[in-house]
Short mmCIF file of C-alpha atoms in Angstrom, two decimals:
data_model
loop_
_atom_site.label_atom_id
_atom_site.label_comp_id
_atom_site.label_asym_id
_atom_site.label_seq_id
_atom_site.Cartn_x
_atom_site.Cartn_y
_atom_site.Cartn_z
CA UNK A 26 0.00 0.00 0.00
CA UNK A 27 1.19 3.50 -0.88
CA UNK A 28 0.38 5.44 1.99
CA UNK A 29 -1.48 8.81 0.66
CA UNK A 30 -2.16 11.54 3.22
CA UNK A 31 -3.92 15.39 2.56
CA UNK A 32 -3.94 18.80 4.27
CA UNK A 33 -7.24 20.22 3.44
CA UNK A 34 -8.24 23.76 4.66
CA UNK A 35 -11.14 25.43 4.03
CA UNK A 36 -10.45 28.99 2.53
CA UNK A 37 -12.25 30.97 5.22
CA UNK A 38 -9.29 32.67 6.52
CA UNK A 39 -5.70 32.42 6.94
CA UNK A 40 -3.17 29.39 7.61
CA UNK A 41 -3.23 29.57 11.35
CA UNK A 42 -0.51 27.94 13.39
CA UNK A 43 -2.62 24.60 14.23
CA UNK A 44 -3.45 23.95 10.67
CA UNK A 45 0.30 24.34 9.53
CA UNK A 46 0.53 21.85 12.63
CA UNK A 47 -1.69 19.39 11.13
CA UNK A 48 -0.29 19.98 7.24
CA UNK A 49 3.49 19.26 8.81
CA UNK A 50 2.24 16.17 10.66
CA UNK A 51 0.21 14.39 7.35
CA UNK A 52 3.38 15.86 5.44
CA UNK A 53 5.80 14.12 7.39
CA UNK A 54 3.88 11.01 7.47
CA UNK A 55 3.77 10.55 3.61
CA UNK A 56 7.48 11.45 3.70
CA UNK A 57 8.39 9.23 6.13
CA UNK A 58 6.87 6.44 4.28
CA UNK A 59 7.61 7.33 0.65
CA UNK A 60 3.99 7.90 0.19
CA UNK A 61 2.05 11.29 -1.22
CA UNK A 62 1.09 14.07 0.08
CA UNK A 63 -1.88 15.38 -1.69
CA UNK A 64 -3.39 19.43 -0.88
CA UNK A 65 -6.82 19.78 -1.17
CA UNK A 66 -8.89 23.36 -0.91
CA UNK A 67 -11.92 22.72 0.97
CA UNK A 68 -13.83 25.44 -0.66
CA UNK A 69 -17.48 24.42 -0.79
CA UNK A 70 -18.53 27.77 1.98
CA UNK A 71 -19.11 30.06 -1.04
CA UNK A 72 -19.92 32.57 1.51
CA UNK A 73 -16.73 32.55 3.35
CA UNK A 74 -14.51 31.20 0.63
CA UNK A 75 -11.79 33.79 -0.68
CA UNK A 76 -9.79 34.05 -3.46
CA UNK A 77 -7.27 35.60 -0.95
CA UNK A 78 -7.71 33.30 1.58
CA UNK A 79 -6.60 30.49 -1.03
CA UNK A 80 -4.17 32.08 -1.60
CA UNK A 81 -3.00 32.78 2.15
CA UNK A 82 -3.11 29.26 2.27
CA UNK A 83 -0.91 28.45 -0.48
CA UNK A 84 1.81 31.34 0.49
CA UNK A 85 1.83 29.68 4.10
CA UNK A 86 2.42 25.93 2.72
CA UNK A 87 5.42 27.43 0.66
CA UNK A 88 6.89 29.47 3.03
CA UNK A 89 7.03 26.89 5.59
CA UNK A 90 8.47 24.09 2.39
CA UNK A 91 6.01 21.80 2.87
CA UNK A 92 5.81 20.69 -0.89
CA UNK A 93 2.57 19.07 -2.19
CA UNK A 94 3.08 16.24 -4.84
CA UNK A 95 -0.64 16.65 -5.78
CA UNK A 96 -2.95 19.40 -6.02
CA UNK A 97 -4.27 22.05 -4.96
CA UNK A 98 -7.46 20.71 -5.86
CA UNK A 99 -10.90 22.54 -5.56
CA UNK A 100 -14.43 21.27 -4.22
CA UNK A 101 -15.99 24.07 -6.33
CA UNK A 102 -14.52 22.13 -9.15
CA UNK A 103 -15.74 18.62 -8.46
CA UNK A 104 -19.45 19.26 -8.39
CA UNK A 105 -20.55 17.05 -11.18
CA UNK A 106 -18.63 14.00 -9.49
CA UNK A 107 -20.54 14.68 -5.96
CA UNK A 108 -23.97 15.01 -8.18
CA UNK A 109 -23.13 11.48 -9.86
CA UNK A 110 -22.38 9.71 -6.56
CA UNK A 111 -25.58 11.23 -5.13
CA UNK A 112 -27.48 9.64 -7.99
CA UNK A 113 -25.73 6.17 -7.07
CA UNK A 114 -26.55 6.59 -3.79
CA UNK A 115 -30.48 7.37 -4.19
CA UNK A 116 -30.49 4.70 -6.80
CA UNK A 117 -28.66 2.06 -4.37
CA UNK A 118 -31.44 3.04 -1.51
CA UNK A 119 -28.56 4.49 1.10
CA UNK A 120 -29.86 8.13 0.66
CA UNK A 121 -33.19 9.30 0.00
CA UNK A 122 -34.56 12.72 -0.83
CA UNK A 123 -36.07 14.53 2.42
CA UNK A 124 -39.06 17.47 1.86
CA UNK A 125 -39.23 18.78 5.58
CA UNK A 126 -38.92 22.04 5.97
CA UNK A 127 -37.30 24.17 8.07
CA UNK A 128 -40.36 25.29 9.83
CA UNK A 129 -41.16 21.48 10.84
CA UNK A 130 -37.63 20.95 11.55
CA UNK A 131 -37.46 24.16 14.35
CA UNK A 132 -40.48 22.82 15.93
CA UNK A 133 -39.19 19.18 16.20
CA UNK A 134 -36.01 20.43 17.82
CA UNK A 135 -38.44 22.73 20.12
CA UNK A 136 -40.51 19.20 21.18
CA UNK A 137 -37.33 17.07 21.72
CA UNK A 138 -35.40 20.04 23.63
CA UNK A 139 -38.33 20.43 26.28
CA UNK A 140 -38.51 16.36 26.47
CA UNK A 141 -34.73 16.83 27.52
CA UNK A 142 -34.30 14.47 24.60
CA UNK A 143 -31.22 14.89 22.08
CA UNK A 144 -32.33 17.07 19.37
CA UNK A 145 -32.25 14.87 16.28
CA UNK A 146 -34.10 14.32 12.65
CA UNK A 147 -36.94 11.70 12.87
CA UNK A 148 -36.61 9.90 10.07
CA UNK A 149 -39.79 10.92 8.94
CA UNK A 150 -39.01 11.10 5.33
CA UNK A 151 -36.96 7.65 5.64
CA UNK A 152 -38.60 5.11 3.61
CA UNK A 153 -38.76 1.76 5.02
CA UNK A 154 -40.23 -1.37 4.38
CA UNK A 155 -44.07 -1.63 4.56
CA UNK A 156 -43.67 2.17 6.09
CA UNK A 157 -45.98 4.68 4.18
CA UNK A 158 -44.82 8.08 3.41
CA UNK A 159 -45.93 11.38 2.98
CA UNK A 160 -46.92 12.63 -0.21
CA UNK A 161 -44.02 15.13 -1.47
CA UNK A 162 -45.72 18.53 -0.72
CA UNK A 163 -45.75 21.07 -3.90
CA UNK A 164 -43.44 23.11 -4.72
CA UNK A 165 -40.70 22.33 -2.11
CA UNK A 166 -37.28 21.21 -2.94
CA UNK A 167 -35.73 18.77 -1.23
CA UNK A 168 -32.55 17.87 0.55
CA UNK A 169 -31.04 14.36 0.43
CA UNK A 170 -29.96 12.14 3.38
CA UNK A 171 -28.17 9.42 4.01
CA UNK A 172 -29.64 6.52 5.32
CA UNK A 173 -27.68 5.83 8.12
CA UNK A 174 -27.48 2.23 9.69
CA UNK A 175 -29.62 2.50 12.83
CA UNK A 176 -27.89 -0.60 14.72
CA UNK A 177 -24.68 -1.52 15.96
CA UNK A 178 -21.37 0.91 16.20
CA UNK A 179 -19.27 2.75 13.94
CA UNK A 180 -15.77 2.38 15.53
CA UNK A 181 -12.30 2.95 14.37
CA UNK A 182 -8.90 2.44 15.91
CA UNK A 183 -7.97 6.26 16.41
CA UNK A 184 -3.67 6.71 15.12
CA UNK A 185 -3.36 8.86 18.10
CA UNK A 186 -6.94 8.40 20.81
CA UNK A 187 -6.97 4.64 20.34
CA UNK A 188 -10.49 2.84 19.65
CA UNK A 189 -13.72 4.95 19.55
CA UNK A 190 -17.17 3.56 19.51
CA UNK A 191 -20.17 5.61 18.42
CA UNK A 192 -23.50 3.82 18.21
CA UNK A 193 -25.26 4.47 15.40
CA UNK A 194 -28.22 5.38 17.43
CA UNK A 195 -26.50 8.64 18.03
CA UNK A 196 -26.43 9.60 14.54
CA UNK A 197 -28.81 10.79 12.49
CA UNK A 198 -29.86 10.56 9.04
CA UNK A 199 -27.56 13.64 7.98
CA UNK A 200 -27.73 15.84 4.74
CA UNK A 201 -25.50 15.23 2.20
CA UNK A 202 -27.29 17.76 -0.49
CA UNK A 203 -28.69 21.33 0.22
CA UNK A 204 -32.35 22.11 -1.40
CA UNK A 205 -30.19 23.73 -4.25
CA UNK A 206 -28.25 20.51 -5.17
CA UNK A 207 -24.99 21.38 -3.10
CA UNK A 208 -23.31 18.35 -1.42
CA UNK A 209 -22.42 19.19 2.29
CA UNK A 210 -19.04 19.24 4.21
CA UNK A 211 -19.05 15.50 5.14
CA UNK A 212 -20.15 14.07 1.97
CA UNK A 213 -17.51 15.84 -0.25
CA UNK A 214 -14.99 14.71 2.56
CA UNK A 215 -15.58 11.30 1.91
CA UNK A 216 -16.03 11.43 -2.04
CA UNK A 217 -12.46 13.08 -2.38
CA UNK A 218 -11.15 10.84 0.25
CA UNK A 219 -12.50 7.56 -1.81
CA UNK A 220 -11.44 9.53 -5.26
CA UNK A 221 -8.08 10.36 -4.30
CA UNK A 222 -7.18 6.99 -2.33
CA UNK A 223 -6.73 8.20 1.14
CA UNK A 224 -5.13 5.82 3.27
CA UNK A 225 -4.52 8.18 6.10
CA UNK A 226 -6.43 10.97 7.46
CA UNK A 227 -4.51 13.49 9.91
CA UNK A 228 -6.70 16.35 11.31
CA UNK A 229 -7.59 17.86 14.32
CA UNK A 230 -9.75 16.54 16.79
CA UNK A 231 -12.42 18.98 16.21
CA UNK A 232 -13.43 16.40 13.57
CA UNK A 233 -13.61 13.47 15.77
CA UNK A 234 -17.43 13.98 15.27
CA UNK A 235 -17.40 13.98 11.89
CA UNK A 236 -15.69 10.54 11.65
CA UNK A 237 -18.71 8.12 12.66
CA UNK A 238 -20.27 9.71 10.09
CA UNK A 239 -18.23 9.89 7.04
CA UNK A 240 -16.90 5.65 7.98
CA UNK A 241 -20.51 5.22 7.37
CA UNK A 242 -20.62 6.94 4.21
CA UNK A 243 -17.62 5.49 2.80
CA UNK A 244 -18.84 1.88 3.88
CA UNK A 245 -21.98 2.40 1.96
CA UNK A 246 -20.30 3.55 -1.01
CA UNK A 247 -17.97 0.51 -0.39
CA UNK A 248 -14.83 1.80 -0.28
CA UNK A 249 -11.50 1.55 1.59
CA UNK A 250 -11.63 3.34 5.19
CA UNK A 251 -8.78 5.25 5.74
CA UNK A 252 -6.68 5.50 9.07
CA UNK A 253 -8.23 8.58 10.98
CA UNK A 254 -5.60 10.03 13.64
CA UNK A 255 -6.85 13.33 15.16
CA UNK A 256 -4.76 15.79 16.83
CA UNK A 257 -5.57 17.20 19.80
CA UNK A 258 -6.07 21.32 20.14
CA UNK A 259 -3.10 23.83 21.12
CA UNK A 260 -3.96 25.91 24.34
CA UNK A 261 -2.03 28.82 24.59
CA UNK A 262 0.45 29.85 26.62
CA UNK A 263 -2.06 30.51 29.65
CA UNK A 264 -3.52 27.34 28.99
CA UNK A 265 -6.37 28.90 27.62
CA UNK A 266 -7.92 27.98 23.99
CA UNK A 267 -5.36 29.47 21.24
CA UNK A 268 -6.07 32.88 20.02
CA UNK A 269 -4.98 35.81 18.10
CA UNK A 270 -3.09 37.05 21.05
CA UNK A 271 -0.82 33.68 21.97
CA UNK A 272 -0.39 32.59 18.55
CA UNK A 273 -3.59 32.04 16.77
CA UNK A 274 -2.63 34.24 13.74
CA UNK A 275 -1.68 33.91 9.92
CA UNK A 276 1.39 31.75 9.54
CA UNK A 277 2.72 34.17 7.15
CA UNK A 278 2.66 37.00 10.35
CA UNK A 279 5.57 34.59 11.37
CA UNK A 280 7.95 35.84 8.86
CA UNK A 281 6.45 39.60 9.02
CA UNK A 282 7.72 39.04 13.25
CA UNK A 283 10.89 37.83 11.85
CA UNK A 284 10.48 33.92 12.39
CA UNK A 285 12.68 31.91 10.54
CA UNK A 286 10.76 28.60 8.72
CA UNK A 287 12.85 26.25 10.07
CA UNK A 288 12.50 27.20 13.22
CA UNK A 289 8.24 27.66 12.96
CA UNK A 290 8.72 24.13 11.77
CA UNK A 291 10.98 22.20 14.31
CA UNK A 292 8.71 24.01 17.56
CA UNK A 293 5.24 23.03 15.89
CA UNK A 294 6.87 19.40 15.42
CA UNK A 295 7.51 19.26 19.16
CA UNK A 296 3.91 20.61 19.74
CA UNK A 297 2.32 17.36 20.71
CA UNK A 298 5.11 15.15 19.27
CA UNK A 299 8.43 13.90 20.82
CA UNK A 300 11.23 11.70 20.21
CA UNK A 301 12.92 11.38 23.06
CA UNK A 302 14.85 14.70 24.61
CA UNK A 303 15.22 15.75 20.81
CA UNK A 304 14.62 19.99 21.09
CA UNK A 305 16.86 20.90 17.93
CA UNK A 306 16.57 19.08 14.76
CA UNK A 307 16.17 19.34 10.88
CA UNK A 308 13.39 18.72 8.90
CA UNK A 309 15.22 15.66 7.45
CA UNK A 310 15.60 13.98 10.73
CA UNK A 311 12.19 14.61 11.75
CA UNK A 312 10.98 12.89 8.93
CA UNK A 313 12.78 9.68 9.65
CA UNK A 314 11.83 9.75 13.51
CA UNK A 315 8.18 10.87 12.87
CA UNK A 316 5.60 8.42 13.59
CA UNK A 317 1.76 8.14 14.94
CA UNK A 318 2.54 6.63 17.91
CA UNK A 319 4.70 9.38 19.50
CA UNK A 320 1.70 12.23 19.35
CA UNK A 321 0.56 12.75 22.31
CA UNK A 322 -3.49 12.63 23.09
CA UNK A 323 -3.50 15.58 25.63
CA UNK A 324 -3.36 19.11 24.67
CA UNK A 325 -0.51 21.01 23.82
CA UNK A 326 0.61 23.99 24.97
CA UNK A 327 2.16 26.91 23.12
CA UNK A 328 5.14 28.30 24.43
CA UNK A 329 6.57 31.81 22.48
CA UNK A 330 9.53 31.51 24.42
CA UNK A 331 10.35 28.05 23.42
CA UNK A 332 9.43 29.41 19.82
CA UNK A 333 11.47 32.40 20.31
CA UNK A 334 14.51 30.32 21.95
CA UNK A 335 14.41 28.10 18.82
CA UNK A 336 14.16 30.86 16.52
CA UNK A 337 17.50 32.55 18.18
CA UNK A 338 19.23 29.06 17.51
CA UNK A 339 18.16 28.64 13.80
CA UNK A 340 19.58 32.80 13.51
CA UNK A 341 22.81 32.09 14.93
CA UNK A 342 23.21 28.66 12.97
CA UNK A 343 22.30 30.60 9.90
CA UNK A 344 24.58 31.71 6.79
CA UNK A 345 25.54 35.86 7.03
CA UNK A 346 24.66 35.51 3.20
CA UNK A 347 21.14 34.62 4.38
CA UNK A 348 20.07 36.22 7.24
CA UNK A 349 21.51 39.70 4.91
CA UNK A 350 19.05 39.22 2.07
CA UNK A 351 16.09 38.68 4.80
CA UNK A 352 17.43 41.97 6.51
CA UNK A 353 17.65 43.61 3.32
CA UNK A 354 13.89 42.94 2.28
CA UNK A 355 12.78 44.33 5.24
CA UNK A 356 14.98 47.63 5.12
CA UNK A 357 13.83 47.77 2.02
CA UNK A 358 10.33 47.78 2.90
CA UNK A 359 11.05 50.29 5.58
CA UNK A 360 12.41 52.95 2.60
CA UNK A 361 16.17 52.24 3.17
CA UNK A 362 18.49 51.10 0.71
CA UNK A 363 20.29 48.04 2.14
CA UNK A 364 23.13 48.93 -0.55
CA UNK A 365 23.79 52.26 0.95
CA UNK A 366 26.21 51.47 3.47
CA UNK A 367 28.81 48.52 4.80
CA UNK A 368 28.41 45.11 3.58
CA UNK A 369 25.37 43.67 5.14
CA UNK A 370 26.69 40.10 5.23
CA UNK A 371 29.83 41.32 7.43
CA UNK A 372 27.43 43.31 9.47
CA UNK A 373 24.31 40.11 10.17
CA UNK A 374 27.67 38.27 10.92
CA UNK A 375 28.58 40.48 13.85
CA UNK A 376 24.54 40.56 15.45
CA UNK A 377 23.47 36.66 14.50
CA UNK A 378 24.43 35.91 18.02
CA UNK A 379 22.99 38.89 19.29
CA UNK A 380 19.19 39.13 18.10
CA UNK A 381 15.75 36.82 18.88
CA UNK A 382 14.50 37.59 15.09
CA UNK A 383 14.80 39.13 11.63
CA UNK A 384 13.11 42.34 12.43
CA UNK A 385 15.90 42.80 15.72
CA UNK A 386 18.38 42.11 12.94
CA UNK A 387 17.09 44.97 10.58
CA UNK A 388 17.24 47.18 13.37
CA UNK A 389 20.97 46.40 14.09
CA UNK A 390 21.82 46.43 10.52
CA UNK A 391 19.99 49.73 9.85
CA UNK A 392 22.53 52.05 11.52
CA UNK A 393 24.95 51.05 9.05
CA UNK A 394 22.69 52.30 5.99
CA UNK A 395 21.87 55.15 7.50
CA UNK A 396 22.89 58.75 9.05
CA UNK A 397 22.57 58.14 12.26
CA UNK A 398 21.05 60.93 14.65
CA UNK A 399 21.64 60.05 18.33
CA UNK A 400 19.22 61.97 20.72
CA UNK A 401 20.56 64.94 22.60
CA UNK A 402 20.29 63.03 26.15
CA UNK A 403 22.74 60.42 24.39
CA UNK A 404 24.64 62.79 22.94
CA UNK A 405 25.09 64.88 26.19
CA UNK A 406 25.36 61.69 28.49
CA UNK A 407 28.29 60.34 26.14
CA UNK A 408 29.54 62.98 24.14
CA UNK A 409 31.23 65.12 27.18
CA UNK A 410 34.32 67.61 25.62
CA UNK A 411 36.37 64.84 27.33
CA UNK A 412 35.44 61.91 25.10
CA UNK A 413 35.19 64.63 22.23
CA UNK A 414 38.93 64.80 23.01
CA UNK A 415 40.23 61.23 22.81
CA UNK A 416 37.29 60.97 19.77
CA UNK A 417 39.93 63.43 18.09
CA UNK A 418 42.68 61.19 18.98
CA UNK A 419 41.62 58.39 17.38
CA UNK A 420 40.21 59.43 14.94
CA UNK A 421 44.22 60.34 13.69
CA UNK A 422 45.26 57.19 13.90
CA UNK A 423 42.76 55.41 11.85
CA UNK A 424 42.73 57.95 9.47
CA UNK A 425 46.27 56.46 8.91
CA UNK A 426 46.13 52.93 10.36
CA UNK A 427 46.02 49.55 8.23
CA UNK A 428 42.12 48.95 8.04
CA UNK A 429 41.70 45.48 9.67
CA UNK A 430 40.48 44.50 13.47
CA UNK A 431 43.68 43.99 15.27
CA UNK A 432 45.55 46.98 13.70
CA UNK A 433 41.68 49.35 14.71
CA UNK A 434 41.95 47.90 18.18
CA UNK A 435 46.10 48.96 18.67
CA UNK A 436 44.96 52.73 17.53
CA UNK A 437 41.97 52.49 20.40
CA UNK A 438 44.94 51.06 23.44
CA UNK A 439 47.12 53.45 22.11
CA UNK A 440 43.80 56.23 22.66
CA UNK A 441 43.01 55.30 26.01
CA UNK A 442 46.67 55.29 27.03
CA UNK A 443 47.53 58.94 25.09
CA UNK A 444 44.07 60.34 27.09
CA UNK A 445 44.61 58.49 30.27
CA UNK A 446 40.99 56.48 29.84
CA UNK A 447 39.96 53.46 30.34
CA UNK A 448 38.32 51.61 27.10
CA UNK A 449 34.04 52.36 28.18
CA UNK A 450 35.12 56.03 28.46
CA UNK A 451 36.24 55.65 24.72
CA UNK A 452 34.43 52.86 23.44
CA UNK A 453 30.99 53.97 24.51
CA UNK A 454 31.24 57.76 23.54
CA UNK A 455 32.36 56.11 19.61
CA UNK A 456 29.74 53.90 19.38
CA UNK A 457 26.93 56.73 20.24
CA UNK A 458 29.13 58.71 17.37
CA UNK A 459 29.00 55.96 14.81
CA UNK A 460 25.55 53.75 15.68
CA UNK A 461 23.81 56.22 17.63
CA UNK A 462 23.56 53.87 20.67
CA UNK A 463 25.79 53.07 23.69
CA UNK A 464 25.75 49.23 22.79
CA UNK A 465 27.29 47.17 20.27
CA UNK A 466 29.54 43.85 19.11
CA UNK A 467 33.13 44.63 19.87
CA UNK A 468 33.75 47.98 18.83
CA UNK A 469 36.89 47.52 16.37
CA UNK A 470 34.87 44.74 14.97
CA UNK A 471 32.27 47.58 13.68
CA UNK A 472 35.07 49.73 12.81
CA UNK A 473 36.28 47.43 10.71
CA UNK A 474 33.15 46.65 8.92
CA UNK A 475 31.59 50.14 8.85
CA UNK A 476 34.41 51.45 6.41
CA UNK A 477 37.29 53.85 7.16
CA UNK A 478 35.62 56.70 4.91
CA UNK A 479 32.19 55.97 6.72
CA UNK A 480 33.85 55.91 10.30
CA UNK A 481 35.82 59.84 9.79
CA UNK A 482 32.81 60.77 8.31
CA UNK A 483 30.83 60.50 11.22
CA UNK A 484 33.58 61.33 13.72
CA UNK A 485 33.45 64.68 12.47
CA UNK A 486 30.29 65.61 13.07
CA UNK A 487 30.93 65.34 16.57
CA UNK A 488 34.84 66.53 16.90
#
């Protein structure tokens, strides 16, 4: 068997972080076992559907590298195939059509909820042997139902919650076409799932529900049922149910905060999965460790310190080449030419230890792109006629020094021993003259990378 998995979102909104959870997991699964991974755009909401939320979805799965090998396919595009197994089914007698209205169907709900009883269709549209039914009325058009089995259980050996037993008593006859011919959520489910050979379905246990349901469908069409393993939810990092605040948000706001892929990727892999102590890993060796049986049943938690930790890691581990072009794009964005000033790939080399994120990064870099204009408290604070003095001091010998680090860092010793100062009283005061801020990576470092022509430049604004 070839094991076939899908990630299929319906276009209602953006990629949050639990459904790139859930497309990593069914990703990593068909990886793992040289299967397919097959995306599939749920898009049968016509209301809610967008073309931009497609497309949300679609920038998300690329940005995070998580490579289809078939699809996207569309719902909206697969309507005559869910019409023609509809006409099977109301030929074969396991779905029949259903005039009720929706006027008899608020008042049924009203009698069952003030018998305390489960609020349910009665069936009475089902046709059954030596049972007489109504005569359809004029006029109305009807939805169809499936016949649902009305003994026994529907149960399923859950990839992560073990077995689960619905009776069918519990279920209903549910609709599987609208009055205007469109098939319903857990009918097209099942019709792709059959059509595109399924073998395993990874979701999110907010469709444990659905299951019972759509086993019964697929038995009465009589085909293969897949492996259903739902994941459980992500609470945030109060514990509370994820939300715009602790994560909840468009997976492509990851990269606008600065988030590296590989790092979104390796925390949501460790969000409800495990192998062993493993924190740090790559893509390549989750894939070989990933299985079912390692996901955890209980909720996870989301941690943005954990994410941010990781995200720290992946910067530091990064090539200068790199983590340059992502500063650039977003100096860029900000109306600053990222070609205006020192190298940016010597500079991202000097803060790659230093920063959480991209954006931190940009801000770093920026000062070297830039005229800088420190504010007058710095400039008074720092800029004293004192360190004005030795400023003037140095800035003679590099005018005329070799420009590399260990030549830059004799003319600052030979500075703080000509003025009698001790290397903060120097050090500080040039770095508020060059960067505009008291703190930096070693100071002859930045020297050294900011440009001799660029460094007197500035000095003489202030000397």
């Amino acid at each position: 068997m070839t094991v076939r998995t899908r990630f299929a979102p319906s276009p209602t909104g953006y990629l949050h972080i639990g459904g790139a959870r859930t497309a990593l997991f069914a990703w990593a699964y068909a990886r793992r076992h040289g299967g397919k991974f097959i995306l599939r755009i749920e898009d049968t909401d016509v209301e809610r559907s967008t073309p931009e939320a497609v497309q949300a979805i679609l920038d998300g799965m690329q940005w995070l590298g998580l490579a289809h090998d078939e699809g996207p396919f569309y719902q909206m595009q697969r309507m005559p195939r869910y019409k023609e197994v509809i006409a099977q089914m109301l030929a074969a007698g396991s779905a029949y059509y259903c005039y009720t209205s929706a006027e008899e169907l608020e008042k049924l709900r009203a009698e069952q909820m003030a018998k305390k009883v489960k609020p349910r269709y009665d069936g009475r549209w089902r046709p059954e042997a030596g049972k007489a039914l109504p005569t359809p009325p004029a006029g109305v058009s009807p939805v169809v139902r499936f016949r649902n089995p009305v003994d026994g259980v529907v149960a399923w050996n859950d990839g992560v919650k073990g077995r689960i037993e619905i009776a069918n008593a519990e279920l209903d006859d549910f609709i599987i076409a609208r009055a205007d011919g469109t098939p319903t959520y857990n009918f097209c489910v099942v019709v792709d799932d059959w059509d595109m050979g399924i073998t395993h379905v990874i979701r999110g246990d907010d469709h444990v529900n659905n299951t019972p349901r759509q086993i019964n469908v697929l038995k009465a069409l009589g085909a293969q049922v897949p492996l259903y393993a739902h994941l459980s939810m992500i609470l945030g990092d109060d514990g509370t149910k994820l939300s715009k605040r602790h994560g909840a948000v468009s997976v492509m706001q990851y990269d606008e905060d600065g988030y590296l892929p590989e790092a979104v990727l390796n925390y949501l892999a460790r969000l409800g999965w495990s192998h062993g102590d493993e924190e740090v890993f790559t893509m390549e060796q989750f894939v070989q460790w990933f299985d079912l049986d390692h996901i955890t049943s209980s909720a996870a938690q989301f941690n943005t310190e954990k994410l941010n930790w990781l995200n720290a890691h992946y910067i530091k581990s990064a090539v200068a080449t790199r983590l340059a072009g992502e500063a650039a794009a977003r100096l860029a964005r900000r109306g600053i030419d990222p070609e205006s000033g020192a190298p940016l790939e010597r500079v991202a080399e000097l803060y790659k230890e230093r920063v959480t994120n991209l954006n931190e990064l940009a801000d770093a870099l920026e000062p070297f792109c830039v005229v800088v204009h420190p504010s007058a408290e710095m400039i008074a604070a720092h800029l004293t006629d004192a360190a004005r003095a030795a400023l003037k001091v140095l800035r003679e010998k590099l005018a005329s020094c070799a420009w590399e680090k260990a030549a830059i860092g004799a003319a600052l010793k030979e500075t703080l021993a000509a003025c009698g100062m001790k290397m903060p009283q120097v050090a500080i005061p040039l770095r508020v003259a060059l960067l505009g801020q008291p703190q930096s990576p070693a100071i002859d470092a930045v020297v050294e990378v900011l440009g001799r022509d660029e460094v007197l430049a500035r000095l003489d604004r202030y000397i």
